[in-house]
Amino acid sequence: MRTALKTLALTLALSTLAGAAAAADGVKSIGAGSFPISTSAAVPAGYQTIYISGLTPDPVAPPVAGAAPNFGDTETQAESVFKKIEAALAAQGAAAGDVVSMHVYLVGDPAMGGKMDFGGMMKAYVRHFGNATQPNKPTRTTVQVASLVGPGQLVEIDCIAVKKP
């Protein structure tokens, strides 16, 4: 039994190392294989840290007077938030490839019986992370929350990026 556990641990360690990737010019991200997130990231000393506050989506159209804004479905909202994250990073001289950690908060979608639309969020996510154009895969946590500050908002995302000074 002990030998089997050692073999399993070694196999997991080797598969994790096989998933290692360089991100943000010197940052070492490890894991998750083909899934577009990393299980860990190590940042070398001396890097500047950039914190992006929780961002929520913009309405898909200007709100009608007296009506709640329409933010769209989870995929639409996530796409809006990822674009806002990229703009916030650009204002700091950084880009999506510099993101090392991300927290995603999803409200249950009424159209899905109150369950979070993880698939919808992922459709937008993979357009910005872990793809051929932008291969960086940040560490990430995704959780379902009861609500966000704005009625109809289904997505809020914060992240941490690093760059050489």
PDB file of C-alpha atoms in Angstrom:
ATOM      1  CA  MET A   1       0.000   0.000   0.000  1.00  0.00           C
ATOM      2  CA  ARG A   2       2.790   2.423   0.942  1.00  0.00           C
ATOM      3  CA  THR A   3       4.601   1.695  -2.357  1.00  0.00           C
ATOM      4  CA  ALA A   4       1.384   2.324  -4.291  1.00  0.00           C
ATOM      5  CA  LEU A   5       0.953   5.688  -2.542  1.00  0.00           C
ATOM      6  CA  LYS A   6       4.564   6.663  -3.303  1.00  0.00           C
ATOM      7  CA  THR A   7       4.073   5.691  -6.949  1.00  0.00           C
ATOM      8  CA  LEU A   8       0.855   7.699  -7.133  1.00  0.00           C
ATOM      9  CA  ALA A   9       2.527  10.737  -5.527  1.00  0.00           C
ATOM     10  CA  LEU A  10       5.469  10.517  -7.946  1.00  0.00           C
ATOM     11  CA  THR A  11       3.117  10.161 -10.926  1.00  0.00           C
ATOM     12  CA  LEU A  12       1.120  13.204  -9.811  1.00  0.00           C
ATOM     13  CA  ALA A  13       4.284  15.228  -9.238  1.00  0.00           C
ATOM     14  CA  LEU A  14       5.656  14.357 -12.678  1.00  0.00           C
ATOM     15  CA  SER A  15       2.362  15.126 -14.407  1.00  0.00           C
ATOM     16  CA  THR A  16       2.197  18.455 -12.585  1.00  0.00           C
ATOM     17  CA  LEU A  17       5.740  19.329 -13.637  1.00  0.00           C
ATOM     18  CA  ALA A  18       4.880  18.360 -17.195  1.00  0.00           C
ATOM     19  CA  GLY A  19       2.153  21.018 -17.056  1.00  0.00           C
ATOM     20  CA  ALA A  20       4.596  23.743 -15.962  1.00  0.00           C
ATOM     21  CA  ALA A  21       4.546  26.852 -18.102  1.00  0.00           C
ATOM     22  CA  ALA A  22       6.267  30.202 -18.056  1.00  0.00           C
ATOM     23  CA  ALA A  23       3.878  33.110 -17.724  1.00  0.00           C
ATOM     24  CA  ALA A  24       4.378  36.831 -17.204  1.00  0.00           C
ATOM     25  CA  ASP A  25       8.046  36.630 -18.257  1.00  0.00           C
ATOM     26  CA  GLY A  26       9.597  34.565 -15.470  1.00  0.00           C
ATOM     27  CA  VAL A  27       6.542  33.624 -13.419  1.00  0.00           C
ATOM     28  CA  LYS A  28       6.294  29.853 -13.104  1.00  0.00           C
ATOM     29  CA  SER A  29       2.771  28.433 -13.378  1.00  0.00           C
ATOM     30  CA  ILE A  30       2.144  24.732 -12.841  1.00  0.00           C
ATOM     31  CA  GLY A  31      -0.615  22.270 -13.465  1.00  0.00           C
ATOM     32  CA  ALA A  32      -4.080  21.640 -14.770  1.00  0.00           C
ATOM     33  CA  GLY A  33      -2.817  19.956 -17.955  1.00  0.00           C
ATOM     34  CA  SER A  34      -4.982  21.057 -20.870  1.00  0.00           C
ATOM     35  CA  PHE A  35      -7.539  22.827 -18.632  1.00  0.00           C
ATOM     36  CA  PRO A  36      -7.029  26.611 -18.954  1.00  0.00           C
ATOM     37  CA  ILE A  37      -6.073  27.265 -15.319  1.00  0.00           C
ATOM     38  CA  SER A  38      -2.942  26.641 -13.273  1.00  0.00           C
ATOM     39  CA  THR A  39      -2.912  24.941  -9.905  1.00  0.00           C
ATOM     40  CA  SER A  40      -0.110  27.181  -8.636  1.00  0.00           C
ATOM     41  CA  ALA A  41       2.025  30.140  -9.633  1.00  0.00           C
ATOM     42  CA  ALA A  42       5.374  31.309  -8.248  1.00  0.00           C
ATOM     43  CA  VAL A  43       6.379  34.946  -8.716  1.00  0.00           C
ATOM     44  CA  PRO A  44      10.076  35.854  -8.614  1.00  0.00           C
ATOM     45  CA  ALA A  45      11.236  38.510  -6.142  1.00  0.00           C
ATOM     46  CA  GLY A  46      11.145  42.074  -7.357  1.00  0.00           C
ATOM     47  CA  TYR A  47       8.021  41.914  -9.495  1.00  0.00           C
ATOM     48  CA  GLN A  48       5.398  44.668  -9.253  1.00  0.00           C
ATOM     49  CA  THR A  49       1.994  43.420  -8.091  1.00  0.00           C
ATOM     50  CA  ILE A  50      -1.182  44.830  -9.638  1.00  0.00           C
ATOM     51  CA  TYR A  51      -4.523  44.243  -7.932  1.00  0.00           C
ATOM     52  CA  ILE A  52      -7.647  44.562 -10.070  1.00  0.00           C
ATOM     53  CA  SER A  53     -10.737  45.137  -7.964  1.00  0.00           C
ATOM     54  CA  GLY A  54     -13.891  43.120  -8.487  1.00  0.00           C
ATOM     55  CA  LEU A  55     -15.379  44.277 -11.785  1.00  0.00           C
ATOM     56  CA  THR A  56     -18.948  43.776 -12.955  1.00  0.00           C
ATOM     57  CA  PRO A  57     -20.393  43.935 -16.480  1.00  0.00           C
ATOM     58  CA  ASP A  58     -21.698  46.911 -18.387  1.00  0.00           C
ATOM     59  CA  PRO A  59     -25.316  46.807 -19.600  1.00  0.00           C
ATOM     60  CA  VAL A  60     -25.725  45.452 -23.141  1.00  0.00           C
ATOM     61  CA  ALA A  61     -27.745  48.568 -24.050  1.00  0.00           C
ATOM     62  CA  PRO A  62     -28.550  51.841 -22.305  1.00  0.00           C
ATOM     63  CA  PRO A  63     -31.211  51.181 -19.659  1.00  0.00           C
ATOM     64  CA  VAL A  64     -34.764  52.294 -20.334  1.00  0.00           C
ATOM     65  CA  ALA A  65     -35.974  54.886 -17.832  1.00  0.00           C
ATOM     66  CA  GLY A  66     -37.495  53.175 -14.813  1.00  0.00           C
ATOM     67  CA  ALA A  67     -36.330  49.673 -15.859  1.00  0.00           C
ATOM     68  CA  ALA A  68     -33.471  47.584 -14.520  1.00  0.00           C
ATOM     69  CA  PRO A  69     -30.477  47.420 -16.880  1.00  0.00           C
ATOM     70  CA  ASN A  70     -30.076  44.343 -19.086  1.00  0.00           C
ATOM     71  CA  PHE A  71     -26.622  42.821 -18.639  1.00  0.00           C
ATOM     72  CA  GLY A  72     -27.211  39.746 -20.802  1.00  0.00           C
ATOM     73  CA  ASP A  73     -26.474  36.123 -19.980  1.00  0.00           C
ATOM     74  CA  THR A  74     -23.414  34.849 -18.105  1.00  0.00           C
ATOM     75  CA  GLU A  75     -21.252  34.515 -21.226  1.00  0.00           C
ATOM     76  CA  THR A  76     -22.080  38.074 -22.338  1.00  0.00           C
ATOM     77  CA  GLN A  77     -21.431  39.427 -18.846  1.00  0.00           C
ATOM     78  CA  ALA A  78     -18.149  37.532 -18.467  1.00  0.00           C
ATOM     79  CA  GLU A  79     -16.960  38.849 -21.842  1.00  0.00           C
ATOM     80  CA  SER A  80     -17.758  42.402 -20.705  1.00  0.00           C
ATOM     81  CA  VAL A  81     -15.833  41.891 -17.462  1.00  0.00           C
ATOM     82  CA  PHE A  82     -12.784  40.347 -19.177  1.00  0.00           C
ATOM     83  CA  LYS A  83     -12.624  43.354 -21.509  1.00  0.00           C
ATOM     84  CA  LYS A  84     -12.811  45.689 -18.488  1.00  0.00           C
ATOM     85  CA  ILE A  85     -10.020  43.701 -16.810  1.00  0.00           C
ATOM     86  CA  GLU A  86      -7.857  44.056 -19.916  1.00  0.00           C
ATOM     87  CA  ALA A  87      -8.488  47.831 -19.953  1.00  0.00           C
ATOM     88  CA  ALA A  88      -7.626  48.122 -16.241  1.00  0.00           C
ATOM     89  CA  LEU A  89      -4.441  46.116 -16.805  1.00  0.00           C
ATOM     90  CA  ALA A  90      -3.484  48.258 -19.819  1.00  0.00           C
ATOM     91  CA  ALA A  91      -3.852  51.378 -17.669  1.00  0.00           C
ATOM     92  CA  GLN A  92      -1.167  49.844 -15.418  1.00  0.00           C
ATOM     93  CA  GLY A  93       1.089  48.873 -18.336  1.00  0.00           C
ATOM     94  CA  ALA A  94       0.129  45.198 -18.081  1.00  0.00           C
ATOM     95  CA  ALA A  95      -1.894  42.685 -20.099  1.00  0.00           C
ATOM     96  CA  ALA A  96      -3.926  39.498 -19.643  1.00  0.00           C
ATOM     97  CA  GLY A  97      -0.717  37.468 -19.878  1.00  0.00           C
ATOM     98  CA  ASP A  98       0.429  39.077 -16.621  1.00  0.00           C
ATOM     99  CA  VAL A  99      -2.524  37.768 -14.576  1.00  0.00           C
ATOM    100  CA  VAL A 100      -1.401  35.158 -12.033  1.00  0.00           C
ATOM    101  CA  SER A 101      -4.573  34.728  -9.948  1.00  0.00           C
ATOM    102  CA  MET A 102      -8.293  35.262 -10.458  1.00  0.00           C
ATOM    103  CA  HIS A 103     -11.493  34.961  -8.425  1.00  0.00           C
ATOM    104  CA  VAL A 104     -14.767  34.548 -10.307  1.00  0.00           C
ATOM    105  CA  TYR A 105     -18.107  35.091  -8.560  1.00  0.00           C
ATOM    106  CA  LEU A 106     -21.179  33.824 -10.417  1.00  0.00           C
ATOM    107  CA  VAL A 107     -24.808  34.342  -9.441  1.00  0.00           C
ATOM    108  CA  GLY A 108     -27.167  31.502 -10.214  1.00  0.00           C
ATOM    109  CA  ASP A 109     -28.866  32.177 -13.539  1.00  0.00           C
ATOM    110  CA  PRO A 110     -32.685  32.166 -13.301  1.00  0.00           C
ATOM    111  CA  ALA A 111     -32.771  30.684 -16.819  1.00  0.00           C
ATOM    112  CA  MET A 112     -30.797  27.695 -15.463  1.00  0.00           C
ATOM    113  CA  GLY A 113     -32.958  27.055 -12.431  1.00  0.00           C
ATOM    114  CA  GLY A 114     -30.734  29.139 -10.157  1.00  0.00           C
ATOM    115  CA  LYS A 115     -27.515  27.266 -10.967  1.00  0.00           C
ATOM    116  CA  MET A 116     -24.406  29.151 -12.031  1.00  0.00           C
ATOM    117  CA  ASP A 117     -23.626  29.049 -15.739  1.00  0.00           C
ATOM    118  CA  PHE A 118     -20.039  27.805 -15.475  1.00  0.00           C
ATOM    119  CA  GLY A 119     -20.040  26.832 -19.154  1.00  0.00           C
ATOM    120  CA  GLY A 120     -21.084  30.316 -20.230  1.00  0.00           C
ATOM    121  CA  MET A 121     -18.324  31.892 -18.160  1.00  0.00           C
ATOM    122  CA  MET A 122     -15.782  29.424 -19.577  1.00  0.00           C
ATOM    123  CA  LYS A 123     -16.741  30.290 -23.174  1.00  0.00           C
ATOM    124  CA  ALA A 124     -15.709  33.886 -22.500  1.00  0.00           C
ATOM    125  CA  TYR A 125     -12.714  32.923 -20.325  1.00  0.00           C
ATOM    126  CA  VAL A 126     -11.003  30.789 -22.980  1.00  0.00           C
ATOM    127  CA  ARG A 127     -11.162  33.689 -25.438  1.00  0.00           C
ATOM    128  CA  HIS A 128      -8.824  35.559 -23.061  1.00  0.00           C
ATOM    129  CA  PHE A 129      -6.753  32.895 -21.215  1.00  0.00           C
ATOM    130  CA  GLY A 130      -5.106  29.580 -22.013  1.00  0.00           C
ATOM    131  CA  ASN A 131      -5.384  29.819 -25.787  1.00  0.00           C
ATOM    132  CA  ALA A 132      -2.947  30.059 -28.712  1.00  0.00           C
ATOM    133  CA  THR A 133      -3.001  33.868 -28.725  1.00  0.00           C
ATOM    134  CA  GLN A 134      -2.671  34.287 -24.958  1.00  0.00           C
ATOM    135  CA  PRO A 135      -1.415  31.026 -23.419  1.00  0.00           C
ATOM    136  CA  ASN A 136      -1.094  32.248 -19.811  1.00  0.00           C
ATOM    137  CA  LYS A 137      -3.219  30.187 -17.423  1.00  0.00           C
ATOM    138  CA  PRO A 138      -3.729  31.961 -14.086  1.00  0.00           C
ATOM    139  CA  THR A 139      -4.723  30.197 -10.897  1.00  0.00           C
ATOM    140  CA  ARG A 140      -8.452  30.615 -10.480  1.00  0.00           C
ATOM    141  CA  THR A 141     -11.312  30.054  -8.085  1.00  0.00           C
ATOM    142  CA  THR A 142     -14.925  30.086  -9.283  1.00  0.00           C
ATOM    143  CA  VAL A 143     -17.795  30.152  -6.798  1.00  0.00           C
ATOM    144  CA  GLN A 144     -21.539  30.676  -6.883  1.00  0.00           C
ATOM    145  CA  VAL A 145     -22.797  33.563  -4.753  1.00  0.00           C
ATOM    146  CA  ALA A 146     -26.327  34.569  -3.727  1.00  0.00           C
ATOM    147  CA  SER A 147     -26.224  37.975  -5.425  1.00  0.00           C
ATOM    148  CA  LEU A 148     -24.072  40.878  -6.547  1.00  0.00           C
ATOM    149  CA  VAL A 149     -24.507  44.592  -5.963  1.00  0.00           C
ATOM    150  CA  GLY A 150     -26.528  45.292  -9.135  1.00  0.00           C
ATOM    151  CA  PRO A 151     -29.826  43.619  -9.994  1.00  0.00           C
ATOM    152  CA  GLY A 152     -29.352  41.340 -12.997  1.00  0.00           C
ATOM    153  CA  GLN A 153     -25.582  41.101 -12.620  1.00  0.00           C
ATOM    154  CA  LEU A 154     -24.406  37.488 -12.774  1.00  0.00           C
ATOM    155  CA  VAL A 155     -20.601  37.938 -12.928  1.00  0.00           C
ATOM    156  CA  GLU A 156     -17.941  39.691 -10.865  1.00  0.00           C
ATOM    157  CA  ILE A 157     -14.216  39.013 -11.271  1.00  0.00           C
ATOM    158  CA  ASP A 158     -11.123  40.272  -9.470  1.00  0.00           C
ATOM    159  CA  CYS A 159      -7.551  39.358 -10.270  1.00  0.00           C
ATOM    160  CA  ILE A 160      -3.903  39.829  -9.428  1.00  0.00           C
ATOM    161  CA  ALA A 161      -1.265  40.467 -12.080  1.00  0.00           C
ATOM    162  CA  VAL A 162       2.503  40.853 -11.842  1.00  0.00           C
ATOM    163  CA  LYS A 163       5.116  42.416 -14.083  1.00  0.00           C
ATOM    164  CA  LYS A 164       8.762  43.300 -14.008  1.00  0.00           C
ATOM    165  CA  PRO A 165       9.172  46.907 -12.806  1.00  0.00           C
TER     166      PRO A 165
END
